[in-house]
Short mmCIF file of N, CA and C in Angstrom, two decimals:
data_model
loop_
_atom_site.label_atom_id
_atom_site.label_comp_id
_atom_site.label_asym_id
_atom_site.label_seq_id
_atom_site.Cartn_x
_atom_site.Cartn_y
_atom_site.Cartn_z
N UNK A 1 0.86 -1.16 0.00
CA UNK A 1 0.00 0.00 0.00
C UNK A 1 0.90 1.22 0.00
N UNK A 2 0.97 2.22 -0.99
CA UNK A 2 1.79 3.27 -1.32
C UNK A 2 1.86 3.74 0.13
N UNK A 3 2.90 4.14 0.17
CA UNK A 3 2.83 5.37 1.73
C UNK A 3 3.12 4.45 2.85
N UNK A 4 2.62 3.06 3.04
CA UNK A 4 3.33 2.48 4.48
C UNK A 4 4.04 1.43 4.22
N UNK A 5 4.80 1.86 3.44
CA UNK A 5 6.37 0.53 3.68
C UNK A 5 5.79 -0.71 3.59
N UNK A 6 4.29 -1.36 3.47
CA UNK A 6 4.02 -1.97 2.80
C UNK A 6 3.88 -2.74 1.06
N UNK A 7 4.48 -3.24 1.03
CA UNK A 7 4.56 -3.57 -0.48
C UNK A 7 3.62 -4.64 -0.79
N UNK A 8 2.74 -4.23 -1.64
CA UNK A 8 1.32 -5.39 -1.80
C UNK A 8 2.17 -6.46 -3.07
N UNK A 9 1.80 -7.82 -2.57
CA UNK A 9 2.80 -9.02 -4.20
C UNK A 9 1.87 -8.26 -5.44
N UNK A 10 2.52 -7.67 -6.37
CA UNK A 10 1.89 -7.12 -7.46
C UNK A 10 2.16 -8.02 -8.89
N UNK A 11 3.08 -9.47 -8.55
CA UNK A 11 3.33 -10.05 -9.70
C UNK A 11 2.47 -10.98 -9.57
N UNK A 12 2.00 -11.19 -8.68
CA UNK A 12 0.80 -12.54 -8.15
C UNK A 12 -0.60 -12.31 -8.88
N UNK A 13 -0.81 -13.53 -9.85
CA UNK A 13 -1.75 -13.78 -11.19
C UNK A 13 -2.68 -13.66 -9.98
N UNK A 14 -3.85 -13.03 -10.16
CA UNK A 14 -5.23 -13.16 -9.51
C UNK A 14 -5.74 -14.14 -9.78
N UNK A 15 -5.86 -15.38 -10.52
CA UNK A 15 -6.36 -16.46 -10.52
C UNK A 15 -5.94 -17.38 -8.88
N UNK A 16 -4.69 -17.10 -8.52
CA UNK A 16 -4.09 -17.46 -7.46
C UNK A 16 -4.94 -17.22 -6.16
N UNK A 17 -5.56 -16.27 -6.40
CA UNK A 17 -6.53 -15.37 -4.99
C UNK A 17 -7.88 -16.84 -5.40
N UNK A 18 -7.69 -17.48 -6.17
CA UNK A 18 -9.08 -18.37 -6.32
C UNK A 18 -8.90 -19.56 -6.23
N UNK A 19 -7.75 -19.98 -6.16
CA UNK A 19 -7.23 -20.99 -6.54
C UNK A 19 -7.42 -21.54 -5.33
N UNK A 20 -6.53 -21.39 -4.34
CA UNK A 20 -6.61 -21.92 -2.83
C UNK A 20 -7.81 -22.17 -2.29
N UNK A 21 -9.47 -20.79 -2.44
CA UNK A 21 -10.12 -20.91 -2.13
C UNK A 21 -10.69 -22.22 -2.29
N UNK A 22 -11.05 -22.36 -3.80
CA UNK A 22 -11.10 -23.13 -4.64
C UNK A 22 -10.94 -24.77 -4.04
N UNK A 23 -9.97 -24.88 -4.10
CA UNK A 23 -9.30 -26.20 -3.47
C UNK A 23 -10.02 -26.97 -2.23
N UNK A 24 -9.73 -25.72 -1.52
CA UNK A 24 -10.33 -25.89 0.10
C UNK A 24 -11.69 -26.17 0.27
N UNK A 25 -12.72 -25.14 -0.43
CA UNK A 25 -14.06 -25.62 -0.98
C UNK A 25 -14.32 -27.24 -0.97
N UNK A 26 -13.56 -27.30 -2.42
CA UNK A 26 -13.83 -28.25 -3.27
C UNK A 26 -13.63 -29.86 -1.82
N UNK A 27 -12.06 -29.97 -0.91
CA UNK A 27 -12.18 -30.42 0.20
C UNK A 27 -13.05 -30.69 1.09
N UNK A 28 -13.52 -29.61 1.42
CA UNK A 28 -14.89 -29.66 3.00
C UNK A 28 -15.96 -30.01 2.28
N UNK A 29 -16.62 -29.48 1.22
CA UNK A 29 -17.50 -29.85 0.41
C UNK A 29 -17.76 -31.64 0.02
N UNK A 30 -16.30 -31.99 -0.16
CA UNK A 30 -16.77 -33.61 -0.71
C UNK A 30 -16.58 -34.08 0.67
N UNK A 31 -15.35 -34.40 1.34
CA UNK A 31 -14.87 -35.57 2.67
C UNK A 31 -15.17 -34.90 3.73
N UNK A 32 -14.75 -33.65 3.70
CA UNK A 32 -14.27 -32.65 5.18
C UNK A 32 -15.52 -32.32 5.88
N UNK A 33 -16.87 -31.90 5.46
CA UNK A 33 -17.78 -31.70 6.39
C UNK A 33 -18.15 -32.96 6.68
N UNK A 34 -18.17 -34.01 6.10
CA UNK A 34 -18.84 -35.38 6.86
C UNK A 34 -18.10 -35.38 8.09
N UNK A 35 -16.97 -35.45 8.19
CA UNK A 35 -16.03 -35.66 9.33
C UNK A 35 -15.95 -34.63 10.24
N UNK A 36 -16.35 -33.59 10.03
CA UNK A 36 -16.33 -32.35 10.60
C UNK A 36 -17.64 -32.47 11.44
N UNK A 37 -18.66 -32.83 10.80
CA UNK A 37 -19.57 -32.70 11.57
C UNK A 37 -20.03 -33.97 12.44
N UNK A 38 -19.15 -35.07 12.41
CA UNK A 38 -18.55 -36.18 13.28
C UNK A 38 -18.28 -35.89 14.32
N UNK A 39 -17.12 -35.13 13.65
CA UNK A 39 -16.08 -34.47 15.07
C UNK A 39 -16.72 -33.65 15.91
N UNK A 40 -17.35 -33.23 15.08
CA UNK A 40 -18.46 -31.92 16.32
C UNK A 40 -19.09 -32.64 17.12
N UNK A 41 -19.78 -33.86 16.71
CA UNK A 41 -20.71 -34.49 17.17
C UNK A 41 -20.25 -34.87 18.78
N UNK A 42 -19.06 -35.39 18.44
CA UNK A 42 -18.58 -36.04 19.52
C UNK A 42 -17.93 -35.25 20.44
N UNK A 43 -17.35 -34.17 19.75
CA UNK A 43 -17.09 -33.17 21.30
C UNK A 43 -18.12 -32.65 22.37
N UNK A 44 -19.42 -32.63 21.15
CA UNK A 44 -20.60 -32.40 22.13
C UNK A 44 -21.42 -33.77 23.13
N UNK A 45 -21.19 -34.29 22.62
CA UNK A 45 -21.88 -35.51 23.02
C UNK A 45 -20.13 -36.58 23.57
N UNK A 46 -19.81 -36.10 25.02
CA UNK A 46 -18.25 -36.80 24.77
C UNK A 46 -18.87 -38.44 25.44
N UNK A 47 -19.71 -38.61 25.86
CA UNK A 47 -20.20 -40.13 25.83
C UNK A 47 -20.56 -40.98 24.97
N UNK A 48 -20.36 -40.19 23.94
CA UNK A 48 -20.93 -41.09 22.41
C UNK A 48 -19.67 -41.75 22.51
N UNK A 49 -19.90 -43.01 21.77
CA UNK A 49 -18.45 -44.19 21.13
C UNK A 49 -18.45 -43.33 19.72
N UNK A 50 -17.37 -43.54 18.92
CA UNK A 50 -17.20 -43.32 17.14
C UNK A 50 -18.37 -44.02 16.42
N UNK A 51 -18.81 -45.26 16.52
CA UNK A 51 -19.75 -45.74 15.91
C UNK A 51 -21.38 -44.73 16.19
N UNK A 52 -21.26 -45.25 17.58
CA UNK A 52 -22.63 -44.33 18.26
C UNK A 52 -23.03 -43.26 17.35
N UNK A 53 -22.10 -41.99 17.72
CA UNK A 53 -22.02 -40.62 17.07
C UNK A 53 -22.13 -41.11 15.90
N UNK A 54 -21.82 -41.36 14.65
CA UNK A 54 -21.92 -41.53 13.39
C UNK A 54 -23.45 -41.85 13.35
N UNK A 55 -24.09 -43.28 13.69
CA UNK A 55 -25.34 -43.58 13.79
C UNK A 55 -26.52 -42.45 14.54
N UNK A 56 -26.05 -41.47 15.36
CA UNK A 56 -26.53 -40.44 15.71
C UNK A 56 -26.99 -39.34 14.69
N UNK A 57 -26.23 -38.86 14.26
CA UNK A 57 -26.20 -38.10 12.80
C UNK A 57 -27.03 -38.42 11.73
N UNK A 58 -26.50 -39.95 11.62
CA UNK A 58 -27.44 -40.55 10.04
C UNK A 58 -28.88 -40.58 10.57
N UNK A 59 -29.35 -40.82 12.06
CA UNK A 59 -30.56 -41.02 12.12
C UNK A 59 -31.33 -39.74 12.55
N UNK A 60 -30.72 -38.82 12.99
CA UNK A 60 -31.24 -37.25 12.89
C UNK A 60 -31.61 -36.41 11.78
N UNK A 61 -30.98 -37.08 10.33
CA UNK A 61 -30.97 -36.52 9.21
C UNK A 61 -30.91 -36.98 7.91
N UNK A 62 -30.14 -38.43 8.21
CA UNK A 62 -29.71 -39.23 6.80
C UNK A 62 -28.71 -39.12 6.94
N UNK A 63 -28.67 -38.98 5.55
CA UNK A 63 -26.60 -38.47 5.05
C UNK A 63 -26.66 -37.44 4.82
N UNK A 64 -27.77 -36.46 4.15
CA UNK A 64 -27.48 -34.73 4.21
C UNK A 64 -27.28 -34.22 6.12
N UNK A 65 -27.74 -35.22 7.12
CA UNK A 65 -27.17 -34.56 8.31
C UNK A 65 -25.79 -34.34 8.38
N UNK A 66 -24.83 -35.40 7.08
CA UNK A 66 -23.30 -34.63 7.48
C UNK A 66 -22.84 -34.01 6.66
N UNK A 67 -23.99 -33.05 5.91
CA UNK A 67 -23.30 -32.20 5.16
C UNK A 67 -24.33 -30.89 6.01
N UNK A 68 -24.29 -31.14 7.66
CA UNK A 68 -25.04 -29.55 8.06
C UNK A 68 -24.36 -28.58 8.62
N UNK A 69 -24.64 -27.31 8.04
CA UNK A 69 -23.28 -25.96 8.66
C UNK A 69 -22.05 -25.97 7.16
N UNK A 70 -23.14 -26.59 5.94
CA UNK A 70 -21.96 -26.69 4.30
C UNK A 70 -21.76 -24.99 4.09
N UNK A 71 -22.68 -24.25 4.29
CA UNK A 71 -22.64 -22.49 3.83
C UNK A 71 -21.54 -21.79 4.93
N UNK A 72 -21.42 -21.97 5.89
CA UNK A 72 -20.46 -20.90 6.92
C UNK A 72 -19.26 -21.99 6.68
N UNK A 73 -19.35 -23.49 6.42
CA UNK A 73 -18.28 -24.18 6.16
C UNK A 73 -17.28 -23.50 4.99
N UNK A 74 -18.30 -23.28 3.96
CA UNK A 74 -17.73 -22.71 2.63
C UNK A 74 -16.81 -21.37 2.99
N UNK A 75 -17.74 -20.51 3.32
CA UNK A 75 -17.08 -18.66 3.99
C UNK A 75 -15.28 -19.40 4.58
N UNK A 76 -15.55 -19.88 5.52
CA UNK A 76 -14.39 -20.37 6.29
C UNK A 76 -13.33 -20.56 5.60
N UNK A 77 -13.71 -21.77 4.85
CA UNK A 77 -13.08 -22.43 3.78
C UNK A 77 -12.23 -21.83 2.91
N UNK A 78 -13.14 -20.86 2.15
CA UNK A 78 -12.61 -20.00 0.94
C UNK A 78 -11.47 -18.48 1.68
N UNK A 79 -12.09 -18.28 3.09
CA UNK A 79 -11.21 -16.75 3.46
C UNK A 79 -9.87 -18.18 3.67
N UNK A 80 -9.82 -18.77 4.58
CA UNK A 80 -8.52 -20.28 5.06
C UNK A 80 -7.83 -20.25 3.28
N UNK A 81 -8.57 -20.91 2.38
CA UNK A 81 -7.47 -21.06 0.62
C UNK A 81 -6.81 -19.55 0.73
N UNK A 82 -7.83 -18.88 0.70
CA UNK A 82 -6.98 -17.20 0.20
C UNK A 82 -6.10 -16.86 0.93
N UNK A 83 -6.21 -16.86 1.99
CA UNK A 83 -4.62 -16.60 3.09
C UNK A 83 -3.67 -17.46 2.86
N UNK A 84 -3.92 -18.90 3.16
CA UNK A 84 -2.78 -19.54 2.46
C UNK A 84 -2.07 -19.26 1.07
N UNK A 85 -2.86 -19.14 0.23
CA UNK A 85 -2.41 -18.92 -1.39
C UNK A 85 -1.68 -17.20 -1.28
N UNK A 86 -2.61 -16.33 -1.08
CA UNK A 86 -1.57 -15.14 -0.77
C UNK A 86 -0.47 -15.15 0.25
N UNK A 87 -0.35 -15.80 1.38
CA UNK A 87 0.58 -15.54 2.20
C UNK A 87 1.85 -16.64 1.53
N UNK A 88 1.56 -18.13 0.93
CA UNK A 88 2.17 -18.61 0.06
C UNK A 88 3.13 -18.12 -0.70
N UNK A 89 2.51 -17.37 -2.02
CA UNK A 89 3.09 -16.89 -2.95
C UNK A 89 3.56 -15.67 -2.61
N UNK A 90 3.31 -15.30 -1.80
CA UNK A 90 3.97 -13.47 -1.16
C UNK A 90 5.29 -14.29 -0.53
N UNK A 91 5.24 -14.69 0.12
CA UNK A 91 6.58 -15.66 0.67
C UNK A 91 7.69 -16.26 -0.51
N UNK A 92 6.92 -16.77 -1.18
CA UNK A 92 7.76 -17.51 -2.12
C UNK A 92 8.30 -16.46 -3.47
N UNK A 93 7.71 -15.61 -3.70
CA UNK A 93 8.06 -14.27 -4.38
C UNK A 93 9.27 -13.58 -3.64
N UNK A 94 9.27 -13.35 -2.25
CA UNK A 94 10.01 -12.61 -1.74
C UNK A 94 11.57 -13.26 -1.53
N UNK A 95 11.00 -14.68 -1.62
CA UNK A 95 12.19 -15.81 -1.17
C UNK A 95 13.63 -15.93 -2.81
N UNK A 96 12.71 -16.42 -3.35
CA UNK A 96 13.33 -16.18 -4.83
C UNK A 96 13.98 -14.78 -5.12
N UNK A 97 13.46 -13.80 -5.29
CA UNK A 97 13.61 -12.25 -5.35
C UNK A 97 15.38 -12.39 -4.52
N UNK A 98 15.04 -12.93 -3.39
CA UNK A 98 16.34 -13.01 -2.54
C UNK A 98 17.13 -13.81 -2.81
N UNK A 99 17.01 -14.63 -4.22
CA UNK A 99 18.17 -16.02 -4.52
C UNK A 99 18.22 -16.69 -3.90
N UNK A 100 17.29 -17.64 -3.11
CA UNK A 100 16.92 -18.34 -2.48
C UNK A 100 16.41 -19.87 -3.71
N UNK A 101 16.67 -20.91 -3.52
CA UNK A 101 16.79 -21.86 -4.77
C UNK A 101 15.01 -22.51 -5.09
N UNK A 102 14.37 -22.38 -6.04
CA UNK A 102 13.10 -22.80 -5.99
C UNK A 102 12.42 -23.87 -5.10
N UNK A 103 13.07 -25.04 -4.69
CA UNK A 103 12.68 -25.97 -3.59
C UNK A 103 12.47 -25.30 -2.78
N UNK A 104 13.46 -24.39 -2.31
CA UNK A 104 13.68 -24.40 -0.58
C UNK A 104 12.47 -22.96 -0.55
N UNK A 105 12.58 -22.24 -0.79
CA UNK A 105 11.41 -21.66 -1.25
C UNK A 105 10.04 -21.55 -1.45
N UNK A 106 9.73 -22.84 -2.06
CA UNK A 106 8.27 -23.65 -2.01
C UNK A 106 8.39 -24.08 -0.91
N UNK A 107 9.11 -24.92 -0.30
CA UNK A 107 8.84 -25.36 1.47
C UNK A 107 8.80 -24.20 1.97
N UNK A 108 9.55 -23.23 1.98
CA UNK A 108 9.31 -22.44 3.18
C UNK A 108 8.28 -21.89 2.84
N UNK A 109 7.83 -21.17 1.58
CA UNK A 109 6.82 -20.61 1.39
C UNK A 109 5.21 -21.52 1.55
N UNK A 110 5.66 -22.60 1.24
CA UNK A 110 4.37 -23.53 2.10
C UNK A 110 4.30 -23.44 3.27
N UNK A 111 5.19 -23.63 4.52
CA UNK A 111 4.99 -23.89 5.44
C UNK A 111 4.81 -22.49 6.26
N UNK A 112 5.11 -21.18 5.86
CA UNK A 112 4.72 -19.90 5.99
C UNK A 112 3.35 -19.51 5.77
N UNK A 113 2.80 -20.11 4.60
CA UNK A 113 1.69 -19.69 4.49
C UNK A 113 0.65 -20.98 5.38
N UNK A 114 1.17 -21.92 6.04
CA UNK A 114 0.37 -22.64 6.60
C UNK A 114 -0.15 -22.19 7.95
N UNK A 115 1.95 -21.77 8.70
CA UNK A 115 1.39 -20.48 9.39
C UNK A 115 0.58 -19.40 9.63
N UNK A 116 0.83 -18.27 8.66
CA UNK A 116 -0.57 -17.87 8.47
C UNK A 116 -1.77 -17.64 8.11
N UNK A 117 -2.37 -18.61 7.84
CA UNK A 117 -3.49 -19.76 7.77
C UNK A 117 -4.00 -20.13 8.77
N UNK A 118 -3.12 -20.39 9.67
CA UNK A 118 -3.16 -21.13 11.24
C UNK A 118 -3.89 -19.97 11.83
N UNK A 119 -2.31 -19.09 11.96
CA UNK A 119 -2.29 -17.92 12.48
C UNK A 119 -3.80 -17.06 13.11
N UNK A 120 -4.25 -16.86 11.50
CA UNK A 120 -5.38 -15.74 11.25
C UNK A 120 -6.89 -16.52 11.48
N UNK A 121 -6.74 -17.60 10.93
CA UNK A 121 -8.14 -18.05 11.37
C UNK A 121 -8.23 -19.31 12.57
N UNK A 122 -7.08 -19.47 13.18
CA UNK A 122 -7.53 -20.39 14.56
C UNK A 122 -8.34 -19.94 15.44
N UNK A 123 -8.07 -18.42 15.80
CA UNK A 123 -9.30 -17.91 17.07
C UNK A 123 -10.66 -18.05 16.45
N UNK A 124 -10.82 -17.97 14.86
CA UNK A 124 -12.07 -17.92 14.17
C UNK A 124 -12.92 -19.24 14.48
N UNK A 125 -11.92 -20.48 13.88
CA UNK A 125 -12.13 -22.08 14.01
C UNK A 125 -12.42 -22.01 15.98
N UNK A 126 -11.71 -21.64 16.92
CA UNK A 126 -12.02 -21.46 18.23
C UNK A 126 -13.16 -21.27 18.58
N UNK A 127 -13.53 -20.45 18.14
CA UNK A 127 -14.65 -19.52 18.48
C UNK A 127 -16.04 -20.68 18.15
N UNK A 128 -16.34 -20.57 16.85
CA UNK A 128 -17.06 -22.02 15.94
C UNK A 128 -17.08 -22.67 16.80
N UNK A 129 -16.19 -23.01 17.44
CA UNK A 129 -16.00 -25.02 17.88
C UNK A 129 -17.23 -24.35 19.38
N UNK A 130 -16.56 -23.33 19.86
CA UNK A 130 -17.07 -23.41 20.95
C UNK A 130 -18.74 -22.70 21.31
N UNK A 131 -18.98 -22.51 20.00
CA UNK A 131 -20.31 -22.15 19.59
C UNK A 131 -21.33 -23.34 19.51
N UNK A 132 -20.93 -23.89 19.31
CA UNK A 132 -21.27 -25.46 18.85
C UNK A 132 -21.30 -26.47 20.10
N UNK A 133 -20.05 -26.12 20.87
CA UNK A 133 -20.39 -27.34 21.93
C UNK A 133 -21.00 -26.39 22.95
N UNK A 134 -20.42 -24.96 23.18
CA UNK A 134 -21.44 -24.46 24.20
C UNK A 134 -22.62 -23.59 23.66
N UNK A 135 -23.88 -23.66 22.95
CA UNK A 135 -24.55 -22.70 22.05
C UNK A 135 -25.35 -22.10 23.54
N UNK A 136 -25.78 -20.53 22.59
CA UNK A 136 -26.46 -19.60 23.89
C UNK A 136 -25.52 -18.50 24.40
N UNK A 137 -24.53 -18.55 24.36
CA UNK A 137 -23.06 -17.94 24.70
C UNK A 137 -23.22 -16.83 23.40
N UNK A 138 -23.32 -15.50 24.22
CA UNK A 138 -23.30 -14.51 22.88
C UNK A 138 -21.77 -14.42 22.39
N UNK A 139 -21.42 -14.35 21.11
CA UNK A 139 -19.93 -14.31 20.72
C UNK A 139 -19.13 -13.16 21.25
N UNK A 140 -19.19 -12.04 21.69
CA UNK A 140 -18.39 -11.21 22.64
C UNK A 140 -18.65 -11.68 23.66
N UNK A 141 -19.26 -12.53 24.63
CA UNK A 141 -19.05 -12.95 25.90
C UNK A 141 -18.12 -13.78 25.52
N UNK A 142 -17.90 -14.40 24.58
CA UNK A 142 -17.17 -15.58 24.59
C UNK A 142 -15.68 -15.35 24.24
N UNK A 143 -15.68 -14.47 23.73
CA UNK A 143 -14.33 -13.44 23.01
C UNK A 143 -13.82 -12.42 24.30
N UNK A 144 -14.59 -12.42 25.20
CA UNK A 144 -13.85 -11.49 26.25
C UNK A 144 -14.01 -12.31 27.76
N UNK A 145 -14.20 -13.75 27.71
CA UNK A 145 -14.48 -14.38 28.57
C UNK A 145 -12.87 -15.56 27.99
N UNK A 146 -12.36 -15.47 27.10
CA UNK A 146 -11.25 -16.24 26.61
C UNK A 146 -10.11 -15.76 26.80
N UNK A 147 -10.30 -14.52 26.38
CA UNK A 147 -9.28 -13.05 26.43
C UNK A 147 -8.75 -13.18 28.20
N UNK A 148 -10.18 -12.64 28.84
CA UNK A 148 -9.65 -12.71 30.08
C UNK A 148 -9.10 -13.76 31.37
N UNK A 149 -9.36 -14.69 30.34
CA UNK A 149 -8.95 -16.12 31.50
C UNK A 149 -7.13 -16.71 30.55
N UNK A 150 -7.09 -16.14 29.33
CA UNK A 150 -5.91 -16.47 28.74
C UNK A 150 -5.00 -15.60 27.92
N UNK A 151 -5.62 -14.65 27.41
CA UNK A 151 -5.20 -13.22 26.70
C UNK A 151 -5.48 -13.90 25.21
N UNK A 152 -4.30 -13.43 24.44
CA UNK A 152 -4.18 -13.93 23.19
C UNK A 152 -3.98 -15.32 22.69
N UNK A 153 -2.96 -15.90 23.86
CA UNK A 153 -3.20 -17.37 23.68
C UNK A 153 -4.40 -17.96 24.17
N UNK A 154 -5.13 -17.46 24.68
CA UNK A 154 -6.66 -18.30 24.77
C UNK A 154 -7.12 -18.75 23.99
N UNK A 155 -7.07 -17.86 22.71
CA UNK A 155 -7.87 -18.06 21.40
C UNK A 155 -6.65 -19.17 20.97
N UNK A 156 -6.28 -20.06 21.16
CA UNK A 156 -4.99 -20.94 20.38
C UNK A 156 -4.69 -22.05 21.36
N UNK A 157 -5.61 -22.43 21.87
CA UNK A 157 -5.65 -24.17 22.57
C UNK A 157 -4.78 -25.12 22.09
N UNK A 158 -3.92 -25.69 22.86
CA UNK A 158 -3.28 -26.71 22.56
C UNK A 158 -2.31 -26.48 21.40
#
């Protein structure tokens, strides 16, 4: 951004800003919400067995019960590709630029942008999870009830 010593990646194809989304979608959409909404199942319900919970689900809904929460799954999904893919290729642009050898580069620039990926949307994924196992909880109680029992690492469990 002109003026704050920020330099926006200006060689980075905009198809790239879709690409990641894209991907990630395409992920939660086919395997990832079935399991996702498994996993939910069972944090809420921690007396369920793996079998139990599964048979819980199918008989609350079918099989579209494990595709429920696919629309805020998607939002998630697609902002998670775009940070990775920009923070990615902003990394790996900057790495090269510096003569840095194309491998080592793609790793780091993968594992940078996984970072912030992590980074930016774990308190988000936090927040979700705990919407879900504790519902009723307005989201600023829950955001200043995390804050104050842990600060910044609150939002970043384990």
């Amino acid at each position: 951004v002109q003026g704050s010593g920020f330099r926006v990646n200006s060689t980075m194809a905009p198809i790239d800003l879709f690409i990641g989304p894209l991907i990630q979608c395409a992920e939660a959409a086919s395997l990832g919400m079935p399991f996702e909404v498994w996993k939910t199942r069972m944090g809420r319900h921690r007396t369920e067995g793996t079998a139990e919970a599964f048979k819980n689900i199918y008989r609350g809904g079918g099989v579209k019960a494990f595709w429920a929460g696919t629309g805020p799954k998607m939002l998630e999904s697609g902002s998670k590709g775009m940070i990775l893919m920009y923070a990615k290729e902003g990394i790996n642009e900057s790495l090269l630029n510096a003569g840095i050898g194309p491998t080592l580069a793609g790793i780091v620039a993968g594992a940078g942008g996984g970072i912030a990926q992590v980074s930016v949307m774990g308190p988000t994924t936090y927040l979700v999870t705990g919407a879900v196992i504790a519902p009723g909880v307005p989201m600023m109680t829950r955001v200043r009830e995390t804050y104050v029992r842990g600060g910044v690492a609150g939002f970043y469990p384990g």
